[in-house]
């Protein structure tokens, strides 16, 4: 077991950031933690990185307690904080060389590990880190977190604010790093990135819910979930559906609406109402929930 | 009195250079009154530069640009009075309460004292935030904050509201509620000019432009774009365009 | 060791890349010493002098004319009562008052001589002493020139009295004082700011998550500034000597050692400040208000300690600069050896140890 979180609690003044969080991550696994801002992701990651002490519970990293054996933990982890945390006034190669030395190694020694990532920014190696674009900063930060060949890589929202193309490239790189036998724990607010992970956990208001592999998380076909599509756009139908007795909730979902019924039996009532709208382009069909559907369902349950 | 044109934003051959670097390369597009206009592009493609010009915060190098019927070269103050602006990085003052923030912005736009009070109550009620009106902004969840920030940005009934990654990091439900708010605002005649990295949100726009390396590579309705690029969703469209 | 050197190298890169830091580090000491030097001790011109002539005879009037024709002084008024002296000083209209005793001319020819009193507003000690010296010169010259023509020499007694700063600390005072001030400012301010910068920019989070030990981080941060501050201290000594002819009478080696001690003290204070400041701005305000102001006001640099209220005198005792100024004055101006300054040295040493221990203890190995 690479990482074990055992009933972790953590509060800040009036806010309870984490409640009874349990998690086990296998060696070599790519684990994704998905949840919005303020859900407790960064707090959890800082505990893993030995930077915060949990109020109660225990966290071990490859068998080392992150509180008592923080020195050992700091040797074996690579950590990339949520905020870009490199030296803006040092160049790309100076930043990399500095972190290599801090960990008692050299860039040369582990170059093969970061080659894929670093080669993309190598043409700018004399440029100051502060002058890099968002995507390049993120690649440099990843290189710096990898330079000492950590056994566990902890990445706190590496793709936040990054465009869809760079995000895709970033995940391709993570897959390769995983191939080197490095355990990766990564958090993200983008649901569509979940499918790249071996397993994901959904976190909201400090509760870690539904840990599973993406496929089975999205599965568990729900007879109450339907989608509605129309060439005329779907905004117009949003309010009408919400007014119906049988609809539990209705959400925009790309170019569709996703409708969750109170019970599968309500489908006839809704269908007959839809027919009266006389829109030929309407498409109403039963669907398999995506991870985002599941997450929204969990959020709603939480509220009730 | 200027007559209201159908094109609330009209951009012809807009160029912005920083030294030899061309950030915006002859952009030509328009935004229609009352539509939701998605302004997409990779990091560094030149979106922020363009938005700054449209908001009257910086001058273009050349080109003809009209915003809400005003020229960006010499009528910047008039433009600023007709637009609203909100971004993920800066929206509200963290160390002021909800109520203080609302009053601050209302004051900036010189609303009367009585009008401020009644509109403040209205707004808080609609957002269901009345019970926490005296809480500091930094103590409320991001999602609520962003909803309030949007309401404040359209408090003075601007012709256009610029939204720069308004939903970054917001949970999926609040994100959707936010888009419903944008949609409601356009029903009142406000035009929304939005950037986002969530590609499903691109689908909620009436029309979408995609910038690549300082140029607009594609501009159409989401449905036409998907057809044109033989993609099943906007994410694929974006990946195809931005990767090539 | 490699780790530590890597850190020091990085620190030097920060310093030499930031023009602002460089300007403060090397420009400030030079500007300040030149500025202070010239403002405080340049030749005098147009000093306002009040005259209280209690005899109004030929000799006193002549002497008065002589004073104002010298080119250094301008009349600030003629007084009639003693109380007016204080009023004149308080309103700032005069720096010096010259008092001729009653029956001046008559006494000139007596054996006892005639008396002139020079009363000086010494709250600005340096210019006060300068004005006094010039006045004395003018008057002595005048009476000596008179004496060449008569048989019985006229004799004049000049009595000087300082208001507000009666003992009159030396005119060279500003060099040791500046040294104490500049080193305190640069060492404490720079280190506290550079450490809080790492917190503010989030880089501290990465340093803490690495195997670096707290003492490596602190020493790595401090070492470059030890070297640079030492260069600064020596610059001040050399500048003081070349431009203002402030001598180093005592041992230069002893002076260097004491400088090192004081620099270490100031740096550990800087580290201590950084442990409780979250942002660079806070660190800067704490350093400026908490260190610089007390150093200027309470160390005896500008206001003499003996004239302070008792409470402020106690406060001045916990100002490191106070003891350092005594040490530097002793070595530089009086040329005394270690035997005369061991007490002050011991106090500084104690303070240094205290601050280092407090800083290391308060330095957190985690966030929060």
Short mmCIF file of C-alpha atoms in Angstrom, two decimals, chain B:
data_model
loop_
_atom_site.label_atom_id
_atom_site.label_comp_id
_atom_site.label_asym_id
_atom_site.label_seq_id
_atom_site.Cartn_x
_atom_site.Cartn_y
_atom_site.Cartn_z
CA UNK B 1 -28.20 59.95 -28.63
CA UNK B 2 -26.76 57.02 -30.49
CA UNK B 3 -29.18 54.59 -32.00
CA UNK B 4 -28.78 51.07 -30.66
CA UNK B 5 -27.07 48.96 -33.31
CA UNK B 6 -27.88 45.29 -33.65
CA UNK B 7 -24.20 44.48 -33.20
CA UNK B 8 -23.34 45.38 -29.66
CA UNK B 9 -19.68 44.69 -30.37
CA UNK B 10 -18.24 45.29 -33.81
CA UNK B 11 -14.57 44.44 -34.36
CA UNK B 12 -12.82 44.96 -37.71
CA UNK B 13 -9.19 44.06 -38.32
CA UNK B 14 -8.17 44.44 -34.69
CA UNK B 15 -4.41 44.11 -34.19
CA UNK B 16 -2.50 44.26 -30.93
CA UNK B 17 1.28 43.97 -30.91
CA UNK B 18 3.68 43.84 -27.99
CA UNK B 19 6.98 44.71 -29.61
CA UNK B 20 7.34 42.22 -32.42
CA UNK B 21 4.89 39.78 -30.83
CA UNK B 22 1.42 39.81 -32.38
CA UNK B 23 -1.09 38.96 -29.65
CA UNK B 24 -4.20 39.69 -31.72
CA UNK B 25 -3.82 39.19 -35.45
CA UNK B 26 -6.48 41.06 -37.47
CA UNK B 27 -9.49 39.89 -35.47
CA UNK B 28 -12.79 40.52 -37.19
CA UNK B 29 -16.06 39.54 -35.54
CA UNK B 30 -19.22 40.94 -34.06
CA UNK B 31 -21.40 40.12 -31.08
CA UNK B 32 -25.14 40.43 -31.37
CA UNK B 33 -27.25 42.23 -28.83
CA UNK B 34 -28.61 39.85 -26.19
CA UNK B 35 -26.62 36.77 -27.14
CA UNK B 36 -24.25 34.62 -25.09
CA UNK B 37 -20.95 34.81 -26.91
CA UNK B 38 -18.35 32.19 -25.99
CA UNK B 39 -14.78 33.39 -26.43
CA UNK B 40 -12.60 30.28 -26.31
CA UNK B 41 -8.94 29.61 -26.87
CA UNK B 42 -5.86 27.98 -25.36
CA UNK B 43 -3.81 29.75 -22.68
CA UNK B 44 -1.76 32.42 -24.38
CA UNK B 45 -3.91 32.49 -27.52
CA UNK B 46 -4.67 36.17 -26.96
CA UNK B 47 -8.07 36.13 -25.26
CA UNK B 48 -7.15 38.28 -22.30
CA UNK B 49 -5.49 40.85 -24.53
CA UNK B 50 -8.65 41.13 -26.62
CA UNK B 51 -10.95 41.40 -23.60
CA UNK B 52 -8.81 44.16 -22.12
CA UNK B 53 -9.19 46.15 -25.31
CA UNK B 54 -12.93 45.60 -25.51
CA UNK B 55 -13.35 46.73 -21.90
CA UNK B 56 -11.44 49.91 -22.59
CA UNK B 57 -8.48 48.94 -20.42
CA UNK B 58 -5.87 49.07 -23.18
CA UNK B 59 -5.56 50.45 -26.70
CA UNK B 60 -5.36 48.27 -29.80
CA UNK B 61 -2.44 48.80 -32.17
CA UNK B 62 -4.87 49.21 -35.06
CA UNK B 63 -8.35 48.29 -36.20
CA UNK B 64 -11.87 49.58 -35.90
CA UNK B 65 -13.60 48.58 -32.70
CA UNK B 66 -17.01 49.70 -31.46
CA UNK B 67 -18.38 48.53 -28.12
CA UNK B 68 -21.97 49.41 -27.19
CA UNK B 69 -21.91 52.04 -29.91
CA UNK B 70 -18.70 53.66 -28.68
CA UNK B 71 -15.23 53.80 -30.09
CA UNK B 72 -12.50 52.15 -27.97
CA UNK B 73 -9.99 54.84 -28.91
CA UNK B 74 -11.64 57.95 -27.53
CA UNK B 75 -14.82 56.93 -25.74
CA UNK B 76 -13.41 54.57 -23.16
CA UNK B 77 -15.17 56.24 -20.25
CA UNK B 78 -18.53 55.85 -21.98
CA UNK B 79 -17.76 52.21 -22.66
CA UNK B 80 -16.84 51.57 -19.03
CA UNK B 81 -20.22 52.91 -17.93
CA UNK B 82 -22.05 50.50 -20.22
CA UNK B 83 -20.24 47.28 -19.37
CA UNK B 84 -19.98 44.95 -16.43
CA UNK B 85 -16.92 42.83 -15.69
CA UNK B 86 -16.24 39.80 -13.59
CA UNK B 87 -13.35 37.36 -13.45
CA UNK B 88 -12.42 34.39 -11.38
CA UNK B 89 -9.38 36.11 -9.95
CA UNK B 90 -11.02 39.31 -8.86
CA UNK B 91 -14.70 39.69 -8.26
CA UNK B 92 -15.54 40.97 -4.78
CA UNK B 93 -13.67 42.44 -1.84
CA UNK B 94 -12.84 39.57 0.49
CA UNK B 95 -12.73 41.69 3.61
CA UNK B 96 -16.10 43.34 3.11
CA UNK B 97 -19.48 41.77 3.83
CA UNK B 98 -21.95 40.78 1.12
CA UNK B 99 -24.06 43.82 1.86
CA UNK B 100 -21.07 46.17 1.86
CA UNK B 101 -19.89 44.81 -1.47
CA UNK B 102 -23.27 45.37 -3.08
CA UNK B 103 -23.51 48.90 -1.69
CA UNK B 104 -19.99 49.68 -2.81
CA UNK B 105 -20.73 48.78 -6.42
CA UNK B 106 -24.11 50.46 -6.35
CA UNK B 107 -22.36 53.57 -5.07
CA UNK B 108 -19.81 53.44 -7.89
CA UNK B 109 -22.64 53.59 -10.39
CA UNK B 110 -24.30 56.43 -8.46
CA UNK B 111 -27.58 54.79 -7.62
CA UNK B 112 -29.80 56.64 -5.15
CA UNK B 113 -29.82 55.63 -1.51
CA UNK B 114 -33.34 54.30 -1.52
CA UNK B 115 -32.83 52.45 -4.77
CA UNK B 116 -29.69 50.82 -3.40
CA UNK B 117 -31.54 49.49 -0.37
CA UNK B 118 -34.43 48.02 -2.26
CA UNK B 119 -32.26 46.53 -5.00
CA UNK B 120 -29.91 45.07 -2.40
CA UNK B 121 -32.80 43.32 -0.66
CA UNK B 122 -34.17 42.10 -3.98
CA UNK B 123 -30.86 40.73 -5.05
CA UNK B 124 -30.06 38.94 -1.80
CA UNK B 125 -33.52 37.46 -1.75
CA UNK B 126 -33.27 36.19 -5.28
CA UNK B 127 -29.92 34.53 -4.55
CA UNK B 128 -31.27 33.23 -1.26
CA UNK B 129 -28.38 34.86 0.61
CA UNK B 130 -30.33 37.28 2.82
CA UNK B 131 -29.51 35.35 5.98
CA UNK B 132 -25.76 35.83 5.51
CA UNK B 133 -25.77 39.42 4.28
CA UNK B 134 -23.40 40.48 7.05
CA UNK B 135 -20.86 37.73 6.53
CA UNK B 136 -17.47 38.52 5.06
CA UNK B 137 -17.02 37.44 1.46
CA UNK B 138 -13.97 35.37 2.35
CA UNK B 139 -16.09 33.22 4.65
CA UNK B 140 -18.62 32.07 2.06
CA UNK B 141 -18.22 29.23 -0.47
CA UNK B 142 -16.76 30.07 -3.88
CA UNK B 143 -19.96 29.15 -5.71
CA UNK B 144 -22.08 31.65 -3.76
CA UNK B 145 -19.40 34.26 -4.14
CA UNK B 146 -19.35 33.88 -7.92
CA UNK B 147 -23.12 34.07 -8.16
CA UNK B 148 -23.14 37.24 -6.10
CA UNK B 149 -20.25 38.65 -8.13
CA UNK B 150 -22.22 38.11 -11.31
CA UNK B 151 -25.29 39.80 -9.88
CA UNK B 152 -23.17 42.74 -8.83
CA UNK B 153 -21.56 42.92 -12.27
CA UNK B 154 -24.99 43.34 -13.86
CA UNK B 155 -26.43 45.44 -11.02
CA UNK B 156 -26.27 48.65 -13.09
CA UNK B 157 -27.96 46.93 -16.05
CA UNK B 158 -24.99 47.11 -18.41
CA UNK B 159 -25.35 46.53 -22.14
CA UNK B 160 -22.62 43.88 -22.03
CA UNK B 161 -21.14 41.81 -19.25
CA UNK B 162 -17.65 40.35 -19.69
CA UNK B 163 -17.14 37.10 -17.79
CA UNK B 164 -13.56 35.85 -17.66
CA UNK B 165 -13.51 32.22 -16.51
CA UNK B 166 -16.34 32.88 -14.08
CA UNK B 167 -16.86 29.23 -13.12
CA UNK B 168 -13.27 28.06 -12.55
CA UNK B 169 -13.22 25.63 -9.63
CA UNK B 170 -16.95 25.90 -8.95
CA UNK B 171 -18.91 22.71 -8.22
CA UNK B 172 -20.98 21.20 -11.06
CA UNK B 173 -24.36 22.20 -9.71
CA UNK B 174 -23.46 25.78 -8.94
CA UNK B 175 -21.77 25.98 -12.33
CA UNK B 176 -25.09 25.14 -13.98
CA UNK B 177 -27.03 27.54 -11.81
CA UNK B 178 -24.54 30.18 -12.83
CA UNK B 179 -25.20 29.56 -16.50
CA UNK B 180 -28.90 29.75 -15.90
CA UNK B 181 -28.29 33.17 -14.37
CA UNK B 182 -26.35 34.21 -17.46
CA UNK B 183 -29.19 33.01 -19.63
CA UNK B 184 -31.76 34.92 -17.55
CA UNK B 185 -29.68 38.07 -17.86
CA UNK B 186 -29.67 37.81 -21.65
CA UNK B 187 -33.46 37.60 -21.57
CA UNK B 188 -33.35 41.08 -20.02
CA UNK B 189 -31.34 42.27 -22.99
CA UNK B 190 -27.87 42.02 -21.50
CA UNK B 191 -25.19 40.58 -23.78
CA UNK B 192 -22.81 38.06 -22.22
CA UNK B 193 -19.21 37.72 -23.40
CA UNK B 194 -17.78 34.63 -21.71
CA UNK B 195 -14.48 32.72 -21.55
CA UNK B 196 -14.19 29.25 -20.03
CA UNK B 197 -12.04 26.14 -19.99
CA UNK B 198 -15.03 23.86 -19.36
CA UNK B 199 -15.92 22.67 -22.81
CA UNK B 200 -19.44 21.59 -21.87
CA UNK B 201 -20.09 25.23 -21.08
CA UNK B 202 -19.25 26.15 -24.65
CA UNK B 203 -22.45 24.33 -25.57
CA UNK B 204 -24.51 26.80 -23.53
CA UNK B 205 -23.41 29.70 -25.75
CA UNK B 206 -25.40 31.02 -28.70
CA UNK B 207 -22.22 31.44 -30.71
CA UNK B 208 -18.65 30.45 -30.01
CA UNK B 209 -15.36 31.74 -31.34
CA UNK B 210 -12.15 29.78 -30.96
CA UNK B 211 -8.83 31.60 -30.94
CA UNK B 212 -5.56 29.94 -31.88
CA UNK B 213 -2.26 31.83 -31.81
CA UNK B 214 -3.83 35.28 -31.93
CA UNK B 215 -6.31 34.54 -34.71
CA UNK B 216 -9.95 33.51 -34.68
CA UNK B 217 -9.93 30.08 -36.31
CA UNK B 218 -13.63 29.35 -36.05
CA UNK B 219 -16.82 31.23 -35.21
CA UNK B 220 -20.30 29.79 -35.34
CA UNK B 221 -23.09 28.25 -33.31
CA UNK B 222 -22.02 25.17 -31.34
CA UNK B 223 -24.26 22.99 -33.50
CA UNK B 224 -22.71 24.20 -36.76
CA UNK B 225 -19.19 23.92 -35.38
CA UNK B 226 -19.77 20.33 -34.36
CA UNK B 227 -21.11 19.54 -37.79
CA UNK B 228 -18.32 21.39 -39.55
CA UNK B 229 -15.59 19.58 -37.59
CA UNK B 230 -17.42 16.26 -37.47
CA UNK B 231 -17.28 16.13 -33.69
CA UNK B 232 -19.74 14.89 -31.14
CA UNK B 233 -19.10 17.69 -28.68
CA UNK B 234 -17.35 21.04 -28.33
CA UNK B 235 -14.40 19.49 -26.56
CA UNK B 236 -13.53 17.54 -29.68
CA UNK B 237 -13.97 20.63 -31.82
CA UNK B 238 -11.63 22.52 -29.55
CA UNK B 239 -9.02 19.77 -29.47
CA UNK B 240 -9.07 19.46 -33.27
CA UNK B 241 -8.67 23.18 -33.79
CA UNK B 242 -6.20 24.04 -31.06
CA UNK B 243 -3.96 21.05 -31.62
CA UNK B 244 -3.33 21.45 -35.30
#
